[in-house]
Short mmCIF file of C-alpha atoms and ligand atoms in Angstrom, two decimals:
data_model
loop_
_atom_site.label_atom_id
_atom_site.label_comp_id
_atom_site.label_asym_id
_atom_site.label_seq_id
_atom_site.Cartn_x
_atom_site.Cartn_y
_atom_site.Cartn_z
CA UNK Q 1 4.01 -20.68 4.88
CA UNK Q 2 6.01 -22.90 2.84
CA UNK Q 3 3.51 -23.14 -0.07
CA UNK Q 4 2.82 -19.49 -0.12
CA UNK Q 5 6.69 -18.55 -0.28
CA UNK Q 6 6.88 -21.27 -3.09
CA UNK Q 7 4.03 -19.27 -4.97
CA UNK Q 8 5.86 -15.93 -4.21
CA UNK Q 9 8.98 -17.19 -5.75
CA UNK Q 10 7.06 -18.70 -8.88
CA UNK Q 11 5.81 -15.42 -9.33
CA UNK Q 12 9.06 -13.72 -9.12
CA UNK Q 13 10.75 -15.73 -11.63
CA UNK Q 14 7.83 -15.49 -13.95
CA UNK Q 15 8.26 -11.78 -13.33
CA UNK Q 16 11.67 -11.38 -13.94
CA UNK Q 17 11.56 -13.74 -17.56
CA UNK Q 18 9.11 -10.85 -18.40
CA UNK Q 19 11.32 -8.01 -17.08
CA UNK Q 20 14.14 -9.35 -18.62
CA UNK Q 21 11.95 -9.84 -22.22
CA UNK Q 22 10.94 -6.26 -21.86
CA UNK Q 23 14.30 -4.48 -21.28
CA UNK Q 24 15.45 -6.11 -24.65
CA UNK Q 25 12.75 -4.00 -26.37
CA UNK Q 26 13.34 -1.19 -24.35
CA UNK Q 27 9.65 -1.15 -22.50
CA UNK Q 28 10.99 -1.27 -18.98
CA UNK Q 29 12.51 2.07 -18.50
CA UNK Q 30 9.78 4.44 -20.00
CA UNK Q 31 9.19 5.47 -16.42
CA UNK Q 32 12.47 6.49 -14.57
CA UNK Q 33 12.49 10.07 -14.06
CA UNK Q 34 9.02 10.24 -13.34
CA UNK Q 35 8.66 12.12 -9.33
CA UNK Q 36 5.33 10.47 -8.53
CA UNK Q 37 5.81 8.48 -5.14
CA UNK Q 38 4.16 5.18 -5.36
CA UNK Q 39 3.33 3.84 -1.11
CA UNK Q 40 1.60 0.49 -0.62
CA UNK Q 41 0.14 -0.12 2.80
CA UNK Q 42 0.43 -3.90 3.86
CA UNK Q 43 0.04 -6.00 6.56
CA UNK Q 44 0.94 -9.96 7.95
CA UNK Q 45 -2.65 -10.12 10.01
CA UNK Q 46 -6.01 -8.36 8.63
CA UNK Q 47 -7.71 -5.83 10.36
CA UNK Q 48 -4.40 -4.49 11.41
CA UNK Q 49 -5.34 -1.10 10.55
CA UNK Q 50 -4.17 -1.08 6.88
CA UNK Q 51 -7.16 0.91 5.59
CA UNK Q 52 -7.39 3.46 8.51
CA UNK Q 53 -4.07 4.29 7.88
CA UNK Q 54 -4.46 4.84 3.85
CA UNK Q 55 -7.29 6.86 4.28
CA UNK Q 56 -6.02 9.27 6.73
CA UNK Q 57 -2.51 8.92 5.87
CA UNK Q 58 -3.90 10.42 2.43
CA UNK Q 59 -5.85 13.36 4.35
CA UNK Q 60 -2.52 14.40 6.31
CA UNK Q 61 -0.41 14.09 3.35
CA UNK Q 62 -2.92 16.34 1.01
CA UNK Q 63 -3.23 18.85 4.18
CA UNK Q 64 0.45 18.96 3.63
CA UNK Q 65 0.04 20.25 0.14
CA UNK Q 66 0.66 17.15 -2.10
CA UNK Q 67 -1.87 15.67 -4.40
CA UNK Q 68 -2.91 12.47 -3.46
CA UNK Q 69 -4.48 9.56 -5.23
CA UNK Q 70 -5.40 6.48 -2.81
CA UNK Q 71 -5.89 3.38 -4.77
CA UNK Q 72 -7.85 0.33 -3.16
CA UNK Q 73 -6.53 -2.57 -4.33
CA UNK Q 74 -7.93 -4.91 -1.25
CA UNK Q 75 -9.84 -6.91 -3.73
CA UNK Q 76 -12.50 -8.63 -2.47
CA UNK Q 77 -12.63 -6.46 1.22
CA UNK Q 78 -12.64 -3.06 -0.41
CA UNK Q 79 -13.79 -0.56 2.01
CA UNK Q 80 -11.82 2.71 1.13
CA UNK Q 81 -14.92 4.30 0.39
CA UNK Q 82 -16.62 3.68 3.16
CA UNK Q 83 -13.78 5.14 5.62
CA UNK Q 84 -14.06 8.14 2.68
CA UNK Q 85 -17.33 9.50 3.48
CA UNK Q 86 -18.12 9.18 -0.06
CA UNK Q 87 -20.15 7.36 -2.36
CA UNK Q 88 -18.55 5.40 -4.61
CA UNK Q 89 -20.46 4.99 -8.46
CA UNK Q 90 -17.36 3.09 -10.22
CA UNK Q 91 -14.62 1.27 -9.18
CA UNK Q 92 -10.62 -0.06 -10.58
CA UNK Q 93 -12.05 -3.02 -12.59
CA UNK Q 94 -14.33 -0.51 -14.44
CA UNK Q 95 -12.16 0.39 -16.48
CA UNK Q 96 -12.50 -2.93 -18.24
CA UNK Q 97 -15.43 -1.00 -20.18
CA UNK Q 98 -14.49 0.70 -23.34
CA UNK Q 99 -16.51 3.77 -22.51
CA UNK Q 100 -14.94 4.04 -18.85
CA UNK Q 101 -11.67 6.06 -18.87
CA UNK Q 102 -9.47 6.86 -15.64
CA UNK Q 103 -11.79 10.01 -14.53
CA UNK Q 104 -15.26 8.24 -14.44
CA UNK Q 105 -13.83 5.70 -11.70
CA UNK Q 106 -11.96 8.60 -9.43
CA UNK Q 107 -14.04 9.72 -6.67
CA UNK Q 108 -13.33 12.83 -4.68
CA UNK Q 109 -13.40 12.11 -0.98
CA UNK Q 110 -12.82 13.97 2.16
CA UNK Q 111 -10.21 17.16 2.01
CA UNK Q 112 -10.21 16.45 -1.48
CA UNK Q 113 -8.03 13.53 -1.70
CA UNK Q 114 -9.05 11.32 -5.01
CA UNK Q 115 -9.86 7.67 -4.49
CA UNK Q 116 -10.29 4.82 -6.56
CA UNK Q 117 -12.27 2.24 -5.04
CA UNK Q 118 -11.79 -1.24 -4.89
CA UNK Q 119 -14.36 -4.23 -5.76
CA UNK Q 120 -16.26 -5.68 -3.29
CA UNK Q 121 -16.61 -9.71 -2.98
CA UNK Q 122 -15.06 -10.33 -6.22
CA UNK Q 123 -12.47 -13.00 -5.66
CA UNK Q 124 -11.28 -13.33 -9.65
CA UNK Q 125 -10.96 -10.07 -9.81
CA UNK Q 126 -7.17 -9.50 -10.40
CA UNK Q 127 -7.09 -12.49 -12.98
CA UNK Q 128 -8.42 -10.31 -15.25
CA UNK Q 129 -6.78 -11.90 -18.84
CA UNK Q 130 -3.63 -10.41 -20.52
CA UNK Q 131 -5.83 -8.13 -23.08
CA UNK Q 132 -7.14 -7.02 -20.44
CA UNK Q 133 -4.34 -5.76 -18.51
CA UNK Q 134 -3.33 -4.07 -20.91
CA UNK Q 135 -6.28 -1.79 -21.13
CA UNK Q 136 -5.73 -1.37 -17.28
CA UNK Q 137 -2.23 -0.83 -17.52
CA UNK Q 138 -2.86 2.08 -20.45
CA UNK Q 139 -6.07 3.45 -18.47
CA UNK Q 140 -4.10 3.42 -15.33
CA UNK Q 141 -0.80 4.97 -16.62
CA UNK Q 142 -2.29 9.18 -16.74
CA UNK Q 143 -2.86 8.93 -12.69
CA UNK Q 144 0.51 10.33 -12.27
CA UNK Q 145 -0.68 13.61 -13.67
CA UNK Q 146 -3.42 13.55 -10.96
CA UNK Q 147 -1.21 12.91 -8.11
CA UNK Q 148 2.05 13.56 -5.78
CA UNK Q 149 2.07 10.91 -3.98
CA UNK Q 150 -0.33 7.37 -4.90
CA UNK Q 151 -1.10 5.33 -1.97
CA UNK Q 152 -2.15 1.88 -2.21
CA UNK Q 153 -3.92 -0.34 0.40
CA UNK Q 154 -3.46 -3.69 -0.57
CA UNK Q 155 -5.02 -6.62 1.48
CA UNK Q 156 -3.33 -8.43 4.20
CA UNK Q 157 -0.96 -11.46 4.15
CA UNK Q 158 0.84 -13.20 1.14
CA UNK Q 159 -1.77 -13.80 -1.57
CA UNK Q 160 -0.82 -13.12 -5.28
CA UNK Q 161 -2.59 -9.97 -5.43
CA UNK Q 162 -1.32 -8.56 -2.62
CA UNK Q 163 2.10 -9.56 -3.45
CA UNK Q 164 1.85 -8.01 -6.82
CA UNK Q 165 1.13 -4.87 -5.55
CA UNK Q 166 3.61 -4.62 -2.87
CA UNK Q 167 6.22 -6.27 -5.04
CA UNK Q 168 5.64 -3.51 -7.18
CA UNK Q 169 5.50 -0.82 -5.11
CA UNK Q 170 9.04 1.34 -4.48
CA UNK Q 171 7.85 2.03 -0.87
CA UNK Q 172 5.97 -0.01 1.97
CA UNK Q 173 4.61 0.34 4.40
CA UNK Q 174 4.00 -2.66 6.86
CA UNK Q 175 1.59 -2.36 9.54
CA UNK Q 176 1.52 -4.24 12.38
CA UNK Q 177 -0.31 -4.23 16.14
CA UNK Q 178 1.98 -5.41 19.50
CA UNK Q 179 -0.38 -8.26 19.47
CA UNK Q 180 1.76 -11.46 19.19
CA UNK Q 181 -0.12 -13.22 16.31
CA UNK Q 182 0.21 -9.36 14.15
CA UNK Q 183 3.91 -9.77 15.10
CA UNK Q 184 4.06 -13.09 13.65
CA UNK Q 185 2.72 -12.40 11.02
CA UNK Q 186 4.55 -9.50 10.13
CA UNK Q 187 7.66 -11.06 10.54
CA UNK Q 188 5.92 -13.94 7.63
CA UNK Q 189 6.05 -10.56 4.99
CA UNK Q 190 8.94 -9.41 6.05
CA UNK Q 191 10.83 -13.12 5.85
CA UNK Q 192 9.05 -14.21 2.28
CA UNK Q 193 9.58 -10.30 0.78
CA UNK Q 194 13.23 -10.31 1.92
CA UNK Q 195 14.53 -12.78 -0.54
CA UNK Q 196 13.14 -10.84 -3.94
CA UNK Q 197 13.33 -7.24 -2.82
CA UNK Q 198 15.54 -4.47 -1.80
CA UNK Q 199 14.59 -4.81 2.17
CA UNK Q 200 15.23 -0.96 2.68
CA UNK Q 201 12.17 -0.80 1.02
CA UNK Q 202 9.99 -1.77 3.81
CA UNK Q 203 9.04 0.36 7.13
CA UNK Q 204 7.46 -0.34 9.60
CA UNK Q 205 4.20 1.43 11.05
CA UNK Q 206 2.93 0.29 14.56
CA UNK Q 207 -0.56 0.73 15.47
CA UNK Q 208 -2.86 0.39 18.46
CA UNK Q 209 0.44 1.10 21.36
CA UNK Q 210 -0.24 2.54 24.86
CA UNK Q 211 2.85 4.38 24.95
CA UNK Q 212 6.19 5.25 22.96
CA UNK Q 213 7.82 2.59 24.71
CA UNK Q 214 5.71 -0.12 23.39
CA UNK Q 215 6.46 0.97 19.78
CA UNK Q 216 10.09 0.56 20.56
CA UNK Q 217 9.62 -2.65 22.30
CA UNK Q 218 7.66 -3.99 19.49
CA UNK Q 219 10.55 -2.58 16.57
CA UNK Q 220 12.94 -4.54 18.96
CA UNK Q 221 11.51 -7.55 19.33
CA UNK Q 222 10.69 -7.82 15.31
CA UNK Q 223 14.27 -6.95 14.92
CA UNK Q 224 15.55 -9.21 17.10
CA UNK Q 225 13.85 -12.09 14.87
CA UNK Q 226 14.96 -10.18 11.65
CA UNK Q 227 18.78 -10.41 12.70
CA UNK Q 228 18.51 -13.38 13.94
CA UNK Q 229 16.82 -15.03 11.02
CA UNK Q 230 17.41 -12.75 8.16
CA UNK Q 231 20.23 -10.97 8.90
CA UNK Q 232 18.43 -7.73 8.19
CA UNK Q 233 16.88 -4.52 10.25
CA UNK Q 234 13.63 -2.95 9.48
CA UNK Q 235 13.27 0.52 10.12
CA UNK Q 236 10.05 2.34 11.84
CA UNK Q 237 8.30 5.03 10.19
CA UNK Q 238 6.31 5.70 12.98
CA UNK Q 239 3.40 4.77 15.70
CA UNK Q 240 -0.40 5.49 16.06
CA UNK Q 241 -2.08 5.16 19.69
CA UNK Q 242 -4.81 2.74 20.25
CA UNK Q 243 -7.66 5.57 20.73
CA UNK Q 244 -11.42 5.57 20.11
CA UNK Q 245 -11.22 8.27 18.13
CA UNK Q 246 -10.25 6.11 15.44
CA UNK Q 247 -13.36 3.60 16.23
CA UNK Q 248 -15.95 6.80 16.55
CA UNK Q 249 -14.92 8.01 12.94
CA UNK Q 250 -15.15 4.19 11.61
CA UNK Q 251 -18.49 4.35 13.02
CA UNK Q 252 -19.22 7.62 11.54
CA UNK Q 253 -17.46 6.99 8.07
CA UNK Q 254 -15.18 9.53 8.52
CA UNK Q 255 -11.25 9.74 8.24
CA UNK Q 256 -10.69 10.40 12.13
CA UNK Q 257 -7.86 13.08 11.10
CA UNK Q 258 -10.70 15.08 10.02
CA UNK Q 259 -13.52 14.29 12.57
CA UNK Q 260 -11.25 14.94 15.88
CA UNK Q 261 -7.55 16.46 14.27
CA UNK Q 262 -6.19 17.15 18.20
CA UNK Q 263 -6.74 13.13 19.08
CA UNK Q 264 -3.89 10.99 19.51
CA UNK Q 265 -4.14 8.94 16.65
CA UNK Q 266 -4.54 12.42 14.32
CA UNK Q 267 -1.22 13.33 16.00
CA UNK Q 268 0.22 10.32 15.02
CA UNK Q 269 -0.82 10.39 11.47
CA UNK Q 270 0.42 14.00 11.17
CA UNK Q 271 3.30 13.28 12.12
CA UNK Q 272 3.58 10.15 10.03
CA UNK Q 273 3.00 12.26 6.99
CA UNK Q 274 5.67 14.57 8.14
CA UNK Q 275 7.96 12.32 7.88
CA UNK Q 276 7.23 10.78 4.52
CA UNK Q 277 7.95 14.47 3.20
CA UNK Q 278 10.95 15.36 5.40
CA UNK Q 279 12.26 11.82 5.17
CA UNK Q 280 14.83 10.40 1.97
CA UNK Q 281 12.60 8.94 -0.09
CA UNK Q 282 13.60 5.01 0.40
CA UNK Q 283 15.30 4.56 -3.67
CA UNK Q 284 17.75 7.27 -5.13
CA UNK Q 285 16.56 6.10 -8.41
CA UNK Q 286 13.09 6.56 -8.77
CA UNK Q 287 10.31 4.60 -10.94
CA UNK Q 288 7.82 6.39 -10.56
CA UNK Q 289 4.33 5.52 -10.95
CA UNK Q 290 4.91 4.04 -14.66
CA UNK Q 291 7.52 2.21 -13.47
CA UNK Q 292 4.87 0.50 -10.75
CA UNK Q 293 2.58 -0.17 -13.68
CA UNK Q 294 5.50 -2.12 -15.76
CA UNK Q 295 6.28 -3.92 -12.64
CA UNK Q 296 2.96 -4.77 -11.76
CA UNK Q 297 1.79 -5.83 -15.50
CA UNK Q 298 4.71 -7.96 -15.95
CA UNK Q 299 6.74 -5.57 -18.75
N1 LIG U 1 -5.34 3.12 16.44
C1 LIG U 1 -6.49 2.49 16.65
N2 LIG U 1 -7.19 2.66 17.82
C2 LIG U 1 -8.36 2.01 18.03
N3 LIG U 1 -8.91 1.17 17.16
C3 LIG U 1 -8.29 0.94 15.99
C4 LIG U 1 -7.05 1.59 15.67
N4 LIG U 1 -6.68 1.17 14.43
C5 LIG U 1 -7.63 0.32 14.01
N5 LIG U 1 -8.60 0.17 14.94
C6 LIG U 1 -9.80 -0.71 14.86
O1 LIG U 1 -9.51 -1.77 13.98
C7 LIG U 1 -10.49 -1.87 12.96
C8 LIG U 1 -9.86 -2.37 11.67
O2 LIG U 1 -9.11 -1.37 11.05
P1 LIG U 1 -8.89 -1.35 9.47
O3 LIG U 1 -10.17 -1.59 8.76
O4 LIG U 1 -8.14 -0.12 9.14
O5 LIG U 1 -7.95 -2.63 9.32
P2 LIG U 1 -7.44 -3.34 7.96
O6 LIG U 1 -6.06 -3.81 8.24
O7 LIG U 1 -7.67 -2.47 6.81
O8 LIG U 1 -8.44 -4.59 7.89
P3 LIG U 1 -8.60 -5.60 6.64
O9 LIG U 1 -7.44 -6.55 6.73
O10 LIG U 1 -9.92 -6.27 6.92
O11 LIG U 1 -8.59 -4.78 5.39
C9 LIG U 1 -11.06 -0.47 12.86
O12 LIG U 1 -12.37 -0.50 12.36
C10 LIG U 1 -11.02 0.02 14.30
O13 LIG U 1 -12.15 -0.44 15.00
MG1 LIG U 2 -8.71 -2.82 4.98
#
């Protein structure tokens, strides 16, 4: 881990040179006031159940009457679109093209929530050059017309891109299984984020349980390590039950809220989204979705 936290913190500093640069022209700010609510979904182990949740998180949250926009920003394992239902023609780096603007690469998927897909297999993708960012960053910056709420599934672990997006991001969402490596792992995000960000800003989501009482013996037990270690508590958003529902609609490529709404897991995400709504949003001050977009392009 050492190496990796040593990259995070280069990154931060470089960051925060930038932030600092920008506020003395006045860039920084543009977005404050702005209500769009900006969620990335991360995770210490892969195949966690990041993507599951993103997907049908979105469903339940635009059942609930927001307008949702659910970015994939796994680069290199992008597979939104195929938990979507939908085919996807374009996708984020797209709109490198000077003919592509923001609608071409937004896909409508199931119960109308808008994706943007990721890029399969393409490792560089994210080191796209500083021109070049700034084409994304102007492209990008109209999605908070589109949307409520913009969820992001970002890949697993501590690699740059994923910790650009989730250092970014005002709210996150860490998902985790009660399986000891997933725990371990978790508690790697939790340990290198906690140094650079506001720690409220992190919740936890546990997937795959039994029963209640495992979610609560896996909060404690990451907890336990937190205080120990840290000094800090993590809060729980919420659970989802390990139930086949959720493999039968990966099979079928189909958000599993949708194929079978009365299974456990649908329950679960229901009442997930439920609690994003009825729940204080985690900052009083909020960036919105420019804000993300300053943070994440380094202004
Ligand atoms: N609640 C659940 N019950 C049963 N199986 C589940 C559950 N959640 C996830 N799975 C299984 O785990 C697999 C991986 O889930 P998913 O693709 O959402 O993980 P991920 O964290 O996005 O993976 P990656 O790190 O590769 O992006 C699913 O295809 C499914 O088979
Ligand atoms: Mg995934």
């Amino acid at each position: 881990m050492a190496d990796q936290a040593e990259k995070l913190r280069d990154l931060v500093e470089e960051r925060a040179e930038e932030e600092a640069q920008a506020r003395q022209v006045g860039e920084l700010y543009l977005g404050v006031g702005e209500n769009t609510r900006v969620i990335a979904i991360t995770s210490g182990k892969g195949g966690v159940g990041k993507t599951n949740l993103a997907v049908n998180l979105s469903v339940g949250l635009q059942q609930a009457g927001q307008r949702v926009l659910l970015i994939d920003a796994d680069i290199g394992m992008a597979n939104v679109n195929l938990l979507m239902g939908s085919v996807a023609n374009r996708s984020l780096l797209d709109l490198l093209e000077n003919d592509v603007e923001l609608e071409d690469v937004i896909e409508e998927g199931a119960a109308g929530v808008k994706y943007i897909s990721g890029v399969a297999g393409v490792e560089a993708a994210m080191n796209v050059n500083r021109m070049e960012q700034k084409k994304l960053h102007r492209k990008l910056a109209r999605c908070s017309e589109l949307a409520d709420v913009i969820i992001i599934d970002t890949g697993a672990g501590l690699n740059r891109n994923v910790i650009e997006f989730v250092l970014a991001a005002e709210e996150v969402l860490l998902i985790t299984t009660p399986e000891p490596t997933a725990l371990a792992d978790a508690y790697a995000v939790i340990k290198a984020y906690s140094t650079y960000t506001d720690r409220r800003n992190i919740r936890l989501v546990i997937n795959r349980i039994r029963d209640e009482e495992e979610c609560y013996a896996v909060v404690e037990k990451i907890n336990q390590t937190t205080k120990k270690f840290l000094n800090v508590t993590i809060g729980c958003l919420g659970y989802i039950y390990e139930d086949r529902a959720v493999i039968e609609a990966v099979h079928k490529q189909e958000p599993f809220v949708i194929l079978n709404e009365k299974s456990p897991a649908a329950r679960c995400i229901f009442e997930l989204a439920q609690s994003l709504l009825s729940g204080e949003k985690m900052n009083s001050v909020s960036r919105g979705w420019r804000g993300f977009l300053d943070k994440l392009f380094g202004y």
